[in-house]
Coordinates of C-alpha atoms and ligand atoms in Angstrom, one line a residue:
M159 CA 65.7 21.6 102.0
S160 CA 64.7 19.1 104.3
D161 CA 66.2 16.6 102.1
Y162 CA 69.5 17.7 102.6
Q163 CA 72.3 16.6 105.5
I164 CA 71.5 19.2 108.5
A165 CA 75.2 20.9 108.6
T166 CA 73.6 21.8 105.3
N167 CA 70.4 23.3 106.3
C168 CA 72.0 25.2 108.9
L169 CA 72.9 27.2 106.2
H170 CA 70.6 27.3 103.7
A171 CA 66.6 25.9 105.3
G172 CA 64.8 28.7 106.2
Y173 CA 65.5 31.4 102.9
H174 CA 65.7 30.7 99.2
P175 CA 67.3 34.0 97.6
G176 CA 65.4 35.1 94.8
N177 CA 67.2 36.3 91.8
G178 CA 69.0 39.2 92.0
E179 CA 68.6 38.8 96.0
P180 CA 70.2 39.8 98.4
R181 CA 72.1 36.2 99.7
N182 CA 71.9 36.8 103.1
F183 CA 68.1 37.7 104.3
P184 CA 67.3 41.2 105.2
I185 CA 67.6 42.8 108.9
V186 CA 63.3 44.2 108.2
Q187 CA 64.3 46.4 111.9
S188 CA 59.9 47.4 111.1
T189 CA 57.7 47.6 113.3
T190 CA 55.0 47.3 111.1
F191 CA 53.2 46.8 107.5
R192 CA 51.2 49.0 105.3
Y193 CA 48.7 48.2 103.4
E194 CA 46.0 49.2 100.9
T195 CA 42.9 48.3 102.7
S196 CA 41.0 48.3 105.4
E197 CA 40.6 44.7 104.2
E198 CA 43.6 43.5 103.2
M199 CA 44.3 44.3 107.2
G200 CA 41.4 42.7 108.2
K201 CA 42.0 39.3 107.0
L202 CA 45.5 39.0 108.4
F203 CA 44.3 40.1 112.2
D204 CA 41.2 37.3 111.3
L205 CA 44.0 34.7 110.3
E206 CA 42.7 34.3 107.1
A207 CA 45.3 35.4 105.6
S208 CA 49.2 35.3 106.1
G209 CA 51.7 38.1 106.0
Y210 CA 53.2 40.6 108.0
F211 CA 51.3 43.3 109.9
Y212 CA 52.8 43.9 113.4
T213 CA 56.1 43.2 114.8
R214 CA 55.0 41.8 117.8
L215 CA 53.3 39.0 116.0
Q216 CA 55.6 38.3 113.0
N217 CA 59.0 39.4 111.6
P218 CA 60.1 38.5 108.2
T219 CA 63.9 38.1 109.9
N220 CA 62.7 35.9 112.3
D221 CA 60.0 34.1 110.7
H222 CA 63.5 33.3 108.3
V223 CA 65.5 32.1 111.2
A224 CA 62.0 30.4 113.0
A225 CA 61.5 27.6 109.9
K226 CA 65.2 26.8 109.7
I227 CA 65.4 25.1 113.6
C228 CA 62.1 24.1 112.2
A229 CA 64.5 22.4 110.2
L230 CA 66.8 20.8 111.9
E231 CA 64.3 19.1 114.3
G232 CA 62.6 17.9 112.2
G233 CA 59.7 19.9 113.1
T234 CA 56.4 21.2 111.8
A235 CA 56.4 24.3 112.7
A236 CA 57.9 26.4 114.8
M237 CA 58.5 30.4 116.5
L238 CA 61.3 31.8 117.7
T239 CA 60.9 34.1 121.3
S240 CA 63.2 36.3 123.1
S241 CA 64.7 34.3 125.5
G242 CA 64.9 30.5 126.5
Q243 CA 62.4 30.9 129.9
A244 CA 60.4 32.5 127.5
A245 CA 60.1 29.7 125.3
N246 CA 59.3 27.0 128.1
F247 CA 56.5 29.4 130.1
Y248 CA 54.5 29.4 126.4
A249 CA 55.2 25.8 125.5
V250 CA 53.5 25.0 129.0
F251 CA 51.7 27.8 129.1
N252 CA 49.9 27.0 125.7
I253 CA 48.3 23.5 127.0
A254 CA 47.5 24.2 130.9
S255 CA 46.2 26.8 132.2
C256 CA 44.6 27.7 135.8
G257 CA 43.8 24.4 137.2
D258 CA 45.6 22.3 135.6
H259 CA 49.3 20.4 136.5
V260 CA 52.3 19.2 134.8
V261 CA 54.5 15.9 135.2
A262 CA 58.8 17.1 134.8
S263 CA 62.1 15.9 135.3
S264 CA 63.2 17.3 138.4
A265 CA 67.3 18.0 136.7
I266 CA 66.1 20.8 135.3
Y267 CA 67.8 24.7 134.4
G268 CA 67.1 26.5 138.4
G269 CA 65.6 29.1 136.0
T270 CA 63.3 26.5 134.8
Y271 CA 61.9 25.3 138.2
N272 CA 61.5 28.4 139.1
L273 CA 58.9 29.4 136.8
F274 CA 57.6 26.2 136.9
A275 CA 57.7 25.3 140.6
V276 CA 56.2 29.3 141.8
T277 CA 55.8 31.7 139.4
M278 CA 53.3 28.9 137.4
K279 CA 52.4 27.7 140.6
R280 CA 51.5 30.6 141.6
M281 CA 49.4 31.0 138.1
G282 CA 47.7 27.8 139.1
I283 CA 49.8 24.8 137.5
E284 CA 50.3 22.6 139.7
F285 CA 53.3 20.7 138.6
T286 CA 55.4 17.6 139.7
F287 CA 58.8 16.5 139.4
V288 CA 60.0 13.3 139.3
E289 CA 63.5 11.4 138.9
P290 CA 64.8 11.9 136.3
D291 CA 66.1 8.3 136.6
C292 CA 62.4 6.9 137.7
S293 CA 60.6 3.7 137.5
E294 CA 58.2 3.9 134.9
E295 CA 55.8 3.1 137.4
E296 CA 56.9 5.9 139.5
L297 CA 56.7 8.5 136.3
N298 CA 52.9 6.8 135.9
A299 CA 52.2 8.1 139.5
A300 CA 52.7 11.1 138.9
F301 CA 50.0 11.9 136.3
R302 CA 47.0 13.0 137.5
P303 CA 43.2 13.5 134.9
N304 CA 44.6 17.1 134.5
T305 CA 47.7 16.8 133.5
K306 CA 48.4 18.2 130.4
A307 CA 51.4 17.6 130.1
V308 CA 55.3 16.1 129.8
F309 CA 58.5 18.1 130.5
G310 CA 61.7 17.9 130.6
E311 CA 66.0 18.7 129.3
T312 CA 67.6 16.9 127.0
I313 CA 70.9 17.2 129.5
A314 CA 70.3 18.3 132.2
N315 CA 71.8 22.5 132.7
P316 CA 73.7 22.1 134.8
A317 CA 73.5 18.0 136.2
L318 CA 74.5 16.9 133.3
S319 CA 71.3 13.8 133.3
V320 CA 70.2 12.2 130.1
L321 CA 66.4 12.2 129.7
D322 CA 65.4 8.7 128.3
I323 CA 62.6 10.6 125.8
E324 CA 61.2 7.1 124.8
K325 CA 60.6 6.1 129.0
F326 CA 59.1 9.9 129.1
A327 CA 57.4 9.8 125.7
N328 CA 56.0 7.0 126.3
A329 CA 54.7 7.5 129.4
A330 CA 52.9 10.9 128.2
H331 CA 50.9 9.4 125.7
S332 CA 50.2 6.7 128.0
H333 CA 48.0 9.4 129.3
G334 CA 47.3 11.5 126.5
V335 CA 49.2 14.2 126.6
P336 CA 52.2 15.6 124.9
L337 CA 56.4 15.3 125.8
I338 CA 57.3 19.0 125.8
V339 CA 62.2 18.6 125.8
D340 CA 64.2 21.7 126.0
N341 CA 67.1 20.3 123.7
T342 CA 69.0 23.1 124.3
F343 CA 72.7 21.5 125.4
P344 CA 72.6 18.5 122.4
T345 CA 70.8 20.7 120.0
P346 CA 69.6 19.4 117.2
I347 CA 73.0 18.5 116.1
N348 CA 73.8 15.9 118.6
C349 CA 69.7 14.6 119.3
R350 CA 66.3 15.1 117.6
P351 CA 64.0 14.1 120.3
F352 CA 61.0 14.4 117.5
E353 CA 62.5 11.2 116.1
W354 CA 62.7 9.3 120.1
G355 CA 59.0 10.1 120.7
A356 CA 59.0 14.2 121.7
D357 CA 55.9 16.2 120.5
I358 CA 57.7 19.6 121.2
V359 CA 60.6 21.2 121.4
T360 CA 62.4 24.3 123.2
H361 CA 65.5 25.6 122.4
S362 CA 67.2 28.9 124.4
T363 CA 68.9 29.8 121.4
T364 CA 71.3 31.9 124.7
K365 CA 73.6 28.9 124.1
Y366 CA 74.9 26.7 121.1
M367 CA 72.2 28.2 118.9
D368 CA 73.8 31.3 119.1
G369 CA 77.0 30.0 120.0
H370 CA 78.8 33.6 120.8
A371 CA 77.3 35.8 123.9
N372 CA 75.1 38.5 121.4
A373 CA 71.8 37.6 121.8
V374 CA 69.1 36.1 124.2
G375 CA 66.3 34.6 122.3
G376 CA 64.4 31.5 122.0
A377 CA 62.8 28.5 120.6
I378 CA 59.9 26.9 119.9
V379 CA 59.3 23.6 117.8
D380 CA 56.5 21.6 116.9
S381 CA 56.5 17.8 115.7
G382 CA 52.9 18.2 114.4
R383 CA 52.8 14.6 115.6
F384 CA 50.6 15.3 118.6
D385 CA 47.4 14.6 117.7
W386 CA 45.1 17.1 120.1
T387 CA 42.3 16.5 118.7
K388 CA 42.2 13.0 120.7
H389 CA 41.7 14.4 123.6
P390 CA 39.6 17.9 123.4
D391 CA 38.3 17.6 127.0
K392 CA 42.0 18.2 128.4
F393 CA 43.1 20.8 124.9
P394 CA 40.2 22.5 124.9
G395 CA 42.5 25.2 123.4
L396 CA 43.4 23.6 120.6
C397 CA 39.9 22.1 120.1
T398 CA 37.5 24.6 120.0
P399 CA 36.9 28.1 119.2
D400 CA 38.7 30.9 120.5
E401 CA 36.7 33.7 121.5
S402 CA 39.9 35.9 121.7
Y403 CA 40.0 35.4 118.0
H404 CA 37.8 35.5 115.6
G405 CA 36.4 31.7 117.2
V406 CA 39.3 30.4 115.7
T407 CA 39.6 27.0 116.1
Y408 CA 43.4 26.1 115.7
T409 CA 43.3 22.7 115.3
E410 CA 40.9 22.3 112.0
R411 CA 41.8 26.3 110.3
F412 CA 46.2 24.9 110.9
G413 CA 45.9 21.5 111.0
L414 CA 48.0 19.0 113.5
E415 CA 51.3 20.4 111.6
G416 CA 50.0 24.2 112.2
A417 CA 47.6 24.3 115.6
F418 CA 50.3 24.3 118.7
I419 CA 52.2 27.2 117.2
T420 CA 49.4 29.7 115.5
K421 CA 48.2 29.0 118.4
A422 CA 50.7 30.2 120.8
T423 CA 51.7 32.6 118.2
A424 CA 47.6 34.5 118.2
Q425 CA 47.5 34.1 122.0
L426 CA 51.0 34.2 123.8
M427 CA 52.8 36.5 121.8
R428 CA 49.6 38.7 121.0
D429 CA 49.6 39.3 125.2
F430 CA 52.4 38.5 126.7
G431 CA 54.9 39.8 123.6
S432 CA 58.2 38.2 124.1
I433 CA 59.8 38.5 120.5
P434 CA 63.1 39.0 119.8
A435 CA 64.5 41.8 117.9
P436 CA 64.8 41.2 114.6
M437 CA 68.5 42.2 115.0
N438 CA 68.8 39.5 117.3
A439 CA 67.1 36.3 114.9
Y440 CA 70.3 37.6 112.4
L441 CA 72.9 37.8 115.3
L442 CA 71.2 33.6 115.8
N443 CA 71.2 33.0 112.3
V444 CA 74.8 33.8 111.4
G445 CA 76.3 30.9 114.6
L446 CA 74.0 28.6 113.7
E447 CA 75.7 28.3 109.5
T448 CA 78.4 26.3 111.4
L449 CA 76.5 25.2 115.0
P450 CA 78.1 21.5 113.4
L451 CA 81.2 22.2 113.1
R452 CA 81.5 24.0 116.8
M453 CA 79.7 21.3 118.6
A454 CA 82.6 18.9 117.1
R455 CA 85.1 20.9 118.8
H456 CA 82.5 21.6 121.7
C457 CA 82.2 18.2 122.7
E458 CA 85.6 17.0 121.6
N459 CA 87.2 19.4 123.7
A460 CA 84.8 17.8 126.4
L461 CA 86.1 15.5 126.7
A462 CA 89.8 16.0 126.7
V463 CA 89.2 18.0 129.6
A464 CA 87.0 15.1 131.8
R465 CA 89.3 12.8 130.7
Y466 CA 92.1 15.3 132.3
L467 CA 90.0 15.7 136.1
Q468 CA 89.4 12.0 136.5
A469 CA 93.2 11.3 135.5
H470 CA 93.3 14.0 138.3
P471 CA 93.5 13.6 142.1
K472 CA 92.4 16.6 143.0
V473 CA 89.0 16.3 141.1
A474 CA 86.4 14.7 143.6
W475 CA 84.0 13.2 140.8
V476 CA 83.3 14.2 136.6
R477 CA 80.4 14.1 135.1
F478 CA 80.0 13.7 131.6
P479 CA 77.8 11.2 129.8
G480 CA 80.3 11.0 126.7
L481 CA 82.8 10.2 129.3
T482 CA 83.2 6.5 129.3
G483 CA 82.2 4.7 133.0
D484 CA 80.2 7.6 133.5
S485 CA 76.4 7.1 134.6
Q486 CA 74.7 8.4 131.7
Y487 CA 77.0 6.9 129.4
E488 CA 75.2 4.8 128.4
L489 CA 71.4 6.3 127.7
A490 CA 74.3 9.8 126.1
R491 CA 75.3 6.7 123.6
K492 CA 72.0 5.7 122.8
Y493 CA 70.3 9.3 122.0
M494 CA 73.4 11.4 120.8
P495 CA 75.7 8.4 119.6
N496 CA 78.2 11.0 117.3
G497 CA 78.4 13.2 120.5
T498 CA 77.0 15.1 123.9
C499 CA 77.5 19.0 124.7
G500 CA 80.6 20.2 125.3
V501 CA 80.3 20.9 129.6
V502 CA 81.8 19.4 132.0
S503 CA 80.9 19.3 136.3
F504 CA 83.3 17.8 138.8
G505 CA 84.0 18.8 141.7
V506 CA 87.2 19.3 143.2
K507 CA 88.1 17.6 146.7
G508 CA 88.0 19.6 149.8
G509 CA 84.3 20.8 148.3
R510 CA 82.4 24.6 148.1
K511 CA 85.8 26.5 149.8
A512 CA 87.8 24.1 147.9
A513 CA 85.7 25.3 144.5
E514 CA 86.0 28.8 145.0
K515 CA 90.0 28.7 145.1
F516 CA 89.4 26.5 142.0
M517 CA 87.4 28.8 140.1
A518 CA 89.4 31.9 141.1
G519 CA 92.4 30.1 140.0
L520 CA 91.4 29.8 136.3
K521 CA 93.9 32.4 133.8
L522 CA 91.7 32.1 130.5
A523 CA 88.0 30.0 131.3
S524 CA 85.3 33.3 132.6
I525 CA 83.7 33.1 135.7
A526 CA 80.0 33.4 133.6
T527 CA 76.4 32.9 134.2
H528 CA 76.0 31.3 130.9
V529 CA 77.3 28.1 128.9
A530 CA 77.8 26.6 125.8
D531 CA 79.7 29.5 124.6
A532 CA 83.2 29.5 122.2
K533 CA 84.7 30.8 124.3
T534 CA 85.6 28.9 128.2
C535 CA 83.0 29.7 130.4
V536 CA 83.2 28.4 134.8
L537 CA 80.1 28.3 136.9
H538 CA 80.4 27.0 140.6
P539 CA 75.6 26.8 140.0
A540 CA 75.1 27.2 144.2
S541 CA 76.5 30.2 144.7
A542 CA 75.0 31.4 141.7
T543 CA 72.1 30.3 139.0
H544 CA 70.7 27.6 141.9
R545 CA 71.2 30.1 145.3
Q546 CA 67.6 30.5 145.1
M547 CA 66.8 26.0 145.7
N548 CA 68.0 24.5 149.0
D549 CA 70.0 22.0 150.1
A550 CA 66.6 18.9 149.4
E551 CA 65.8 21.0 146.6
L552 CA 69.8 21.0 144.6
A553 CA 70.4 18.0 145.8
A554 CA 66.5 16.4 143.3
A555 CA 68.3 18.8 141.4
G556 CA 71.6 15.9 140.8
I557 CA 73.4 19.4 141.9
S558 CA 75.8 19.2 144.3
P559 CA 77.5 22.2 147.1
D560 CA 80.6 21.7 145.4
L561 CA 79.9 20.8 141.6
V562 CA 82.0 22.9 138.6
R563 CA 80.5 23.8 136.0
F564 CA 83.4 23.9 133.5
S565 CA 81.6 24.7 129.9
V566 CA 84.6 24.1 127.6
G567 CA 84.7 26.0 124.9
I568 CA 86.1 26.1 121.4
E569 CA 89.7 27.5 122.3
D570 CA 93.0 24.1 121.2
S571 CA 91.8 21.8 124.2
K572 CA 95.4 22.1 124.9
D573 CA 95.4 25.6 126.6
L574 CA 93.0 24.9 129.0
I575 CA 94.1 21.8 130.3
A576 CA 97.4 24.0 131.4
D577 CA 94.2 26.7 132.4
I578 CA 92.6 23.4 134.9
E579 CA 95.7 22.8 136.2
N580 CA 97.3 25.7 137.3
A581 CA 94.3 26.4 138.9
L582 CA 93.9 23.2 140.4
A583 CA 98.3 23.5 141.6
G584 CA 97.0 26.6 143.3
V585 CA 94.0 24.6 145.4
Ligands
PLP766 N1 67.1 25.8 129.1 C1 68.4 25.8 129.6 C2 68.7 24.4 129.6 C3 69.1 26.8 130.1 O1 70.6 25.8 130.9 C4 68.9 28.1 129.8 C5 69.5 29.3 130.4 O2 70.3 28.8 131.3 C6 67.2 28.3 130.1 C7 66.9 27.1 128.9 C8 66.9 30.0 129.6 O3 67.2 30.2 128.6 P1 68.0 32.1 128.5 O4 68.8 32.0 129.5 O5 67.3 32.2 127.0 O6 65.7 32.6 128.6

């Protein structure tokens, strides 16, 4: 199946119906699974046999979708989570715990920043945030002996800076730790971070993958390439017996290709339980089937909107990595030659007040705390998603108070531009 092109895999990977079986995979809306003997069930609990016993740990519908996302990213194992927040939390917490340290790009989604800088800090994990365009020396200087991972977003929400994946991967590897990349914005259609050295990929599937504002969800994919066993002192959770799971050593039992995801499922999903409902996984799969078509249209429309905005006298600045001359254009061309995403950021002349007036004048685009949807949405991050940040933190995350985040949908771009034109006329 993985020999097919990505658009074909969006339709077919992860589920192969047998003769007379349903063409669409069933929604297995069952919390539990029946067994003939306690012995059979015991083997599942001991991870000695594979099978289903309780949906918090695994469910067939969820597994079909995880297998599809795994194929799209080119990984060896994947799991779904109930949200992108859970995916990023699990991905980091699977290898970093109290007393550990993580290096992260400062240009990341506000919710992820808060998760790291506030909530995980309370759990005893320290984060050092570095500018995505920092020099190699600055990046290397951020590491400590107890650093366990590096984290960044391929295209940051909402700063739209592009992560230099190779630079971050090289720094991570030279310090013996993996690079975790949140690939939500480009999706594997436009960028596959494993091809550039990333080790773990996460997603908020709530965004383009679902694409229709149907279901909150997340995913974690492992490349299977990071060799935890070369650094057993750094990753004891993967390289030494897990007493909470009958003494299993994940790297020994499941190999490099399966250790990370099996541990995250067996320990973190068991204890935190952020599993998606099978119905949500099914809806996510419906979105995945048309992902390549939608991504192409999102990118095409976003470029048209960005060009229009760039030429408008009431617009102070435009940020779109796909726009020639944008500070991120060269990085975008390297990592995403076929397109970036559908999100454009810009500032309306007149600052915060003008931005709010512009937004109130829009009729087709909805003001929504959402992004990467088939329907165009618009947001003023400084007063919404990033309101917990002070001005210095906002600046570090690449967000100015006048920034309007315009998530360009798949409507006809002529209608979108007419809506923007009308709203700008009222400013
Ligand atoms: N990562 C990125 C890049 C995001 O944009 C978001 C949400 O906007 C998240 C993670 C969190 O995902 P969720 O809202 O599905 O929990």
